[in-house]
CSV table of C-alpha atoms in Angstrom, one decimal:
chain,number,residue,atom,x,y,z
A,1,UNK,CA,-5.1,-0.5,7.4
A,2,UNK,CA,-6.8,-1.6,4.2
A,3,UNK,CA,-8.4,-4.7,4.2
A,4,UNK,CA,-12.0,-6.7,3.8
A,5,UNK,CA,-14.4,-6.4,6.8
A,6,UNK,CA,-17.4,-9.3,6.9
A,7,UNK,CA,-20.0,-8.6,9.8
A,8,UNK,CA,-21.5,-10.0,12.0
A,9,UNK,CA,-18.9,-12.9,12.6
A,10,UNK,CA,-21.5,-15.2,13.7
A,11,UNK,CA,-25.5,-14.5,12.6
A,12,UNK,CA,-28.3,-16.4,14.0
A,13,UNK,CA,-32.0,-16.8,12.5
A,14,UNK,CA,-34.8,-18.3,12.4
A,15,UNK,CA,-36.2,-20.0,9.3
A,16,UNK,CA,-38.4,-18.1,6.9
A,17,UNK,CA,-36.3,-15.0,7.6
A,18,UNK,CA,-34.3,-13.1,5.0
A,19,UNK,CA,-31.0,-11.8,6.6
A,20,UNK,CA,-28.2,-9.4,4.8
A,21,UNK,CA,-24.2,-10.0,5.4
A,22,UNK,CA,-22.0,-7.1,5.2
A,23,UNK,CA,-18.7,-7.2,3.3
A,24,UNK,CA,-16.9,-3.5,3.3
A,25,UNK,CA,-13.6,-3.0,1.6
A,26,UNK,CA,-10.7,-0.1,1.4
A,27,UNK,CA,-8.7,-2.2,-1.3
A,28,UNK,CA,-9.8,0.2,-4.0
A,29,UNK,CA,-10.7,-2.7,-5.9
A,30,UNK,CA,-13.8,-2.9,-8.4
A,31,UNK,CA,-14.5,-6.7,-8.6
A,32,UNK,CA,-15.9,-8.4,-5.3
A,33,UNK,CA,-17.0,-11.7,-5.2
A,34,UNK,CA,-19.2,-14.0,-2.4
A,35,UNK,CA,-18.8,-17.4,-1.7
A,36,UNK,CA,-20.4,-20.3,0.2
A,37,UNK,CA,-18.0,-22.7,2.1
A,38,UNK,CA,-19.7,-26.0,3.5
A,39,UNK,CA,-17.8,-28.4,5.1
A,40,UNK,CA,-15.6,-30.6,2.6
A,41,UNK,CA,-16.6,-29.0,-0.4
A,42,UNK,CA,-14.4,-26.0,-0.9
A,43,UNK,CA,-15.6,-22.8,-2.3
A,44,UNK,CA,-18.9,-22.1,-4.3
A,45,UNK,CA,-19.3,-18.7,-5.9
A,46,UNK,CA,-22.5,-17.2,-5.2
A,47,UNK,CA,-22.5,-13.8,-7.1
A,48,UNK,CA,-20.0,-11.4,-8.2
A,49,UNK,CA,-19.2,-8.0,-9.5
A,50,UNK,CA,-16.7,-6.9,-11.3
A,51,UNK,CA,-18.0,-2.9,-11.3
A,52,UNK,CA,-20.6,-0.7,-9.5
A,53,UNK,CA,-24.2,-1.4,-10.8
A,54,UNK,CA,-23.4,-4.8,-12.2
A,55,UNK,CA,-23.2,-8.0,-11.2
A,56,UNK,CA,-23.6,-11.6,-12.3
A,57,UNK,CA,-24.7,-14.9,-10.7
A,58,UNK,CA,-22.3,-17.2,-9.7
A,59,UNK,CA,-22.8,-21.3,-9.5
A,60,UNK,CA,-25.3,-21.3,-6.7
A,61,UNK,CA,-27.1,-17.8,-6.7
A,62,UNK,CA,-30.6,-19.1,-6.3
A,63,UNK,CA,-32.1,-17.9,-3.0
A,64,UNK,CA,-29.4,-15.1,-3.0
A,65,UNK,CA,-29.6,-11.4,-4.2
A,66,UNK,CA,-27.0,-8.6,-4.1
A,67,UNK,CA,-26.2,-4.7,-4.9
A,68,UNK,CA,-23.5,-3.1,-5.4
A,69,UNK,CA,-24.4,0.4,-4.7
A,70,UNK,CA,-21.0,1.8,-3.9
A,71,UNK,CA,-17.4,0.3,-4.8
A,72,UNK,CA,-16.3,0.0,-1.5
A,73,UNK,CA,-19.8,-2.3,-0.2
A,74,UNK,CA,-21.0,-5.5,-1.3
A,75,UNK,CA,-23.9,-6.9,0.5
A,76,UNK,CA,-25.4,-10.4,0.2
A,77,UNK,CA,-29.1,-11.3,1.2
A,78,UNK,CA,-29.5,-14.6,2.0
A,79,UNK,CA,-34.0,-14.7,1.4
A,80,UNK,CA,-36.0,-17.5,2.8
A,81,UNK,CA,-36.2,-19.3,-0.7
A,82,UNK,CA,-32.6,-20.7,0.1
A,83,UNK,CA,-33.0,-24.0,1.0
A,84,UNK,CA,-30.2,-25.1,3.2
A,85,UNK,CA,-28.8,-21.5,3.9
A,86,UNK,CA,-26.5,-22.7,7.3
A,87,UNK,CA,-23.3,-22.2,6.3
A,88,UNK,CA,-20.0,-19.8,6.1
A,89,UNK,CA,-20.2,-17.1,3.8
A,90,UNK,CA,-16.7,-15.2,2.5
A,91,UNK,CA,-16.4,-12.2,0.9
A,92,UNK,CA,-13.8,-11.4,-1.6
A,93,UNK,CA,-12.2,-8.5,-3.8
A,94,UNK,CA,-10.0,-8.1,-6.2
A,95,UNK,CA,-8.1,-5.3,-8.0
A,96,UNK,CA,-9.6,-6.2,-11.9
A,97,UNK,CA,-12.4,-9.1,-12.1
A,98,UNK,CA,-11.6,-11.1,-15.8
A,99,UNK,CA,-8.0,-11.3,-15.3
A,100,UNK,CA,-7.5,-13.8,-12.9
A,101,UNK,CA,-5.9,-11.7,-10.5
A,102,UNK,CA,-5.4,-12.5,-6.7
A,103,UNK,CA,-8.5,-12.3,-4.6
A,104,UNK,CA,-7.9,-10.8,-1.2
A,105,UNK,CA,-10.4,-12.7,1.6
A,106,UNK,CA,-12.8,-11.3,4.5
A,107,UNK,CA,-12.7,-13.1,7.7
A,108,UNK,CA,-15.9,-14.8,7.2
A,109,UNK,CA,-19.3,-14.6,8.6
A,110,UNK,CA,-20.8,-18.1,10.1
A,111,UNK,CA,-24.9,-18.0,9.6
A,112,UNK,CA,-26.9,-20.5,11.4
A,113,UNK,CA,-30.6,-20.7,10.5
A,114,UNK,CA,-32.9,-23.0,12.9
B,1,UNK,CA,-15.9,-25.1,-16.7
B,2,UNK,CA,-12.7,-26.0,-14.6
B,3,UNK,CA,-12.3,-28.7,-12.3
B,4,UNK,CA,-9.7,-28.8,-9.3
B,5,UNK,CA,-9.0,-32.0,-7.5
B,6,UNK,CA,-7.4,-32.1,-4.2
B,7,UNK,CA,-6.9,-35.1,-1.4
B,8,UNK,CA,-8.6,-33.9,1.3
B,9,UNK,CA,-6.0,-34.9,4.2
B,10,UNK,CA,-2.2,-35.0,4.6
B,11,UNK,CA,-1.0,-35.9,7.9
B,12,UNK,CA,2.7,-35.3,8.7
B,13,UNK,CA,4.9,-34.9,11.9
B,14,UNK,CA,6.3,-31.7,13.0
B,15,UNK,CA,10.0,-31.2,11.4
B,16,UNK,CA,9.1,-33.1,8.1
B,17,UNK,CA,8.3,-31.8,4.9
B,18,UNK,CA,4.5,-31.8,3.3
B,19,UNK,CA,3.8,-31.7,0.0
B,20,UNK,CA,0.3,-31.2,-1.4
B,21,UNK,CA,-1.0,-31.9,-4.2
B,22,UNK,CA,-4.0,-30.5,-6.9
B,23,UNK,CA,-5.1,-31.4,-10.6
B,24,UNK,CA,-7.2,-29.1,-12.9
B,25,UNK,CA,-8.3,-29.6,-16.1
B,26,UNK,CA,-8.6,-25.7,-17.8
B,27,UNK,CA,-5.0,-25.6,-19.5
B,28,UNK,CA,-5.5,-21.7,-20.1
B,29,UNK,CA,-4.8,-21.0,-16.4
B,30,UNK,CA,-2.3,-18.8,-16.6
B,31,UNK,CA,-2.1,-18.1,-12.6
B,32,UNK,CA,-2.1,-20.8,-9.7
B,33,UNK,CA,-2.8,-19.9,-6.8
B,34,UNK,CA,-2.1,-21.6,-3.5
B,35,UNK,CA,-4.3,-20.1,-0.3
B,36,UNK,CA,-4.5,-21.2,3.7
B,37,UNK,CA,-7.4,-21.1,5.8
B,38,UNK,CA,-7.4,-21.1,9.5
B,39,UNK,CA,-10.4,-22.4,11.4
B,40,UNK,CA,-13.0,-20.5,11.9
B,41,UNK,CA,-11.2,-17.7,9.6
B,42,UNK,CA,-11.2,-16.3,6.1
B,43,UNK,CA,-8.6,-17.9,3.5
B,44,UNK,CA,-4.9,-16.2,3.1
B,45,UNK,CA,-3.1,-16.1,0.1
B,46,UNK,CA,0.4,-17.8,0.4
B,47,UNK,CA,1.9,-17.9,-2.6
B,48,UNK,CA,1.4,-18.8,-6.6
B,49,UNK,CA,3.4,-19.2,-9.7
B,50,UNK,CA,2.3,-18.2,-13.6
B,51,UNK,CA,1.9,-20.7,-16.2
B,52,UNK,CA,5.0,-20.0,-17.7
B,53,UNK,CA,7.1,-21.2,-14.5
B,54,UNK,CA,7.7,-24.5,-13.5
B,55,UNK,CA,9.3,-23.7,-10.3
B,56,UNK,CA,9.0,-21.0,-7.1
B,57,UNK,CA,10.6,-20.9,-4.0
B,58,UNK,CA,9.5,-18.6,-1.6
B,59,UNK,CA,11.1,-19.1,1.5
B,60,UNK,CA,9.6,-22.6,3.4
B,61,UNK,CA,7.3,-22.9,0.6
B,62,UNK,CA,8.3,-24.5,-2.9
B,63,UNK,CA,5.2,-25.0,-5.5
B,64,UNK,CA,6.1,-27.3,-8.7
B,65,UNK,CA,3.4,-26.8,-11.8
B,66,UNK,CA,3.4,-29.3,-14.7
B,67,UNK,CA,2.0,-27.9,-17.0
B,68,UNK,CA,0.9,-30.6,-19.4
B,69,UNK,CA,0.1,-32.9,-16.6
B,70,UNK,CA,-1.9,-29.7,-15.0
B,71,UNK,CA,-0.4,-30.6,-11.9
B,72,UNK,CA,0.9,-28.0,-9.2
B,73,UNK,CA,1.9,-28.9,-5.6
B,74,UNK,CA,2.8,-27.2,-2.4
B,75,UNK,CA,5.6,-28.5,-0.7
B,76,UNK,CA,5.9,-27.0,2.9
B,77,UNK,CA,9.6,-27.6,4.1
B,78,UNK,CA,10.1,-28.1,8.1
B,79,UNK,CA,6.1,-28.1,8.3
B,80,UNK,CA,5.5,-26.8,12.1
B,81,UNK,CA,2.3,-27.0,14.1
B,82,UNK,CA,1.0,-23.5,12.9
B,83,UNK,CA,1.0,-24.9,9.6
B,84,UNK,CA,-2.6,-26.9,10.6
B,85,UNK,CA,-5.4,-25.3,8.1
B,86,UNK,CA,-6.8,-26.4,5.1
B,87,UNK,CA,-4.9,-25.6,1.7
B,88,UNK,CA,-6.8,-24.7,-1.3
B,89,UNK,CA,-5.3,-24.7,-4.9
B,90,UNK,CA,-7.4,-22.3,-7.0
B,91,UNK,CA,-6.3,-21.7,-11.0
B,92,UNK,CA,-7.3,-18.6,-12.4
B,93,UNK,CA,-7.3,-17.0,-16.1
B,94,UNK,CA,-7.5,-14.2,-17.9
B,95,UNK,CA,-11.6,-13.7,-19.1
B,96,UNK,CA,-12.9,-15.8,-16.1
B,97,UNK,CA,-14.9,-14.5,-13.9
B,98,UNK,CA,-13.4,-15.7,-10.7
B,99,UNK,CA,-10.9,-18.8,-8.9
B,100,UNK,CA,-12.2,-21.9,-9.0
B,101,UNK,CA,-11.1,-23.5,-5.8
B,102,UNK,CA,-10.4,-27.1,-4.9
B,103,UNK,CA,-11.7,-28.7,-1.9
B,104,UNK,CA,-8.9,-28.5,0.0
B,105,UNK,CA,-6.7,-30.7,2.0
B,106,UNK,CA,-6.6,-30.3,5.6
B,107,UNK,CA,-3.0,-30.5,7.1
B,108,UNK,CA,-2.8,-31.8,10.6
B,109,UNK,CA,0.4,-31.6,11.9
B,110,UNK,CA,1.6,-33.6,14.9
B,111,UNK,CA,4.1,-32.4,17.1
């Protein structure tokens, strides 16, 4: 079955600590992308990268870092410099980044830092 | 950089039709995508139409793009109670580095 896997579905932790989301996919695709979803405001692009060993900052990247070691794994740290890092974070690939093509969606991890 | 405006809740009874709607402003979009999210779940693409189109049917779904308005709607025909999520409209373009979405409108179907 090919498809975008996000873990853990639901993350929990406390402030001050920097936490990694995983986003794995068997697409074959070389652009992934992570976003932020808060409540009424849609999606925000946090950083993206449209080969292995590259990527570029999205709208909101500040307090966020990424690799992109592998084609197939994306990670996303979320550090303690992010202010207000509660939120829903999606992961998201694509076959060709710069061409507008369709992005295919991960199911979403929810963190919640206290 | 684009902008995508959406109304952020349609409510409609279970049977009718639902159209919703989304402005943008970048005019090189040449695809238009329409995507569905579930609560607590990722988003799912439904449909979309190219910039040279002005209409396409695909089975209950029917999206409309007017183009030099920069207008594109979802109409949803016989909307039914699994049709409750949020809808995003999110133009894309060649040399852009990724969708800009809208902020959605939350259909809430009653039965």
């Amino acid at each position: 079955d090919g498809g975008i896997t996000q873990s853990p579905k639901y993350l929990f932790r406390k402030e001050g600590q920097n936490v990694t989301l995983s986003c794995e996919q068997n697409l074959n695709h070389d652009a992934m992308y992570w976003y932020r979803q808060d409540p009424g405001q849609g999606l925000r692009l946090i950083y993206y990268s449209q080969i292995v060993n590259d990527f570029q900052k999205g709208d909101i990247a500040e307090g966020y870092s990424v690799s992109r070691e592998k084609k197939e794994s994306f990670p996303l740290t979320v550090t303690s410099a992010q202010k207000n890092p509660t939120a829903f974070y999606l992961c998201a690939s694509s076959i060709d980044g710069g061409r507008g093509d369709e992005q295919y969606f991960g199911p979403g991890t929810r963190l919640t830092v206290t | 950089g684009e902008d995508v405006e959406q109304s952020l809740f349609l409510s409609v009874r279970e049977g009718d039709s639902s159209v919703i709607n989304c402005t943008y402003t970048d005019s090189s979009s040449t695809y238009l995508y329409w995507y569905k999210q579930e609560p607590g779940a990722g988003l799912q693409l439904l449909t979309y139409i190219f910039s040279n189109m002005d209409m396409k049917q695909d089975q209950r779904l029917t999206v409309l793009l007017n183009k030099k308005d920069k207008h594109l709607s979802l109409r949803i025909a016989d909307t039914q109670t699994g049709d409750s999520a949020i809808y995003f409209c999110a133009p894309a373009g060649p040399g852009r580095r990724a969708l800009t979405f809208g902020s959605g409108t939350r259909l809430q179907v009653q039965p």
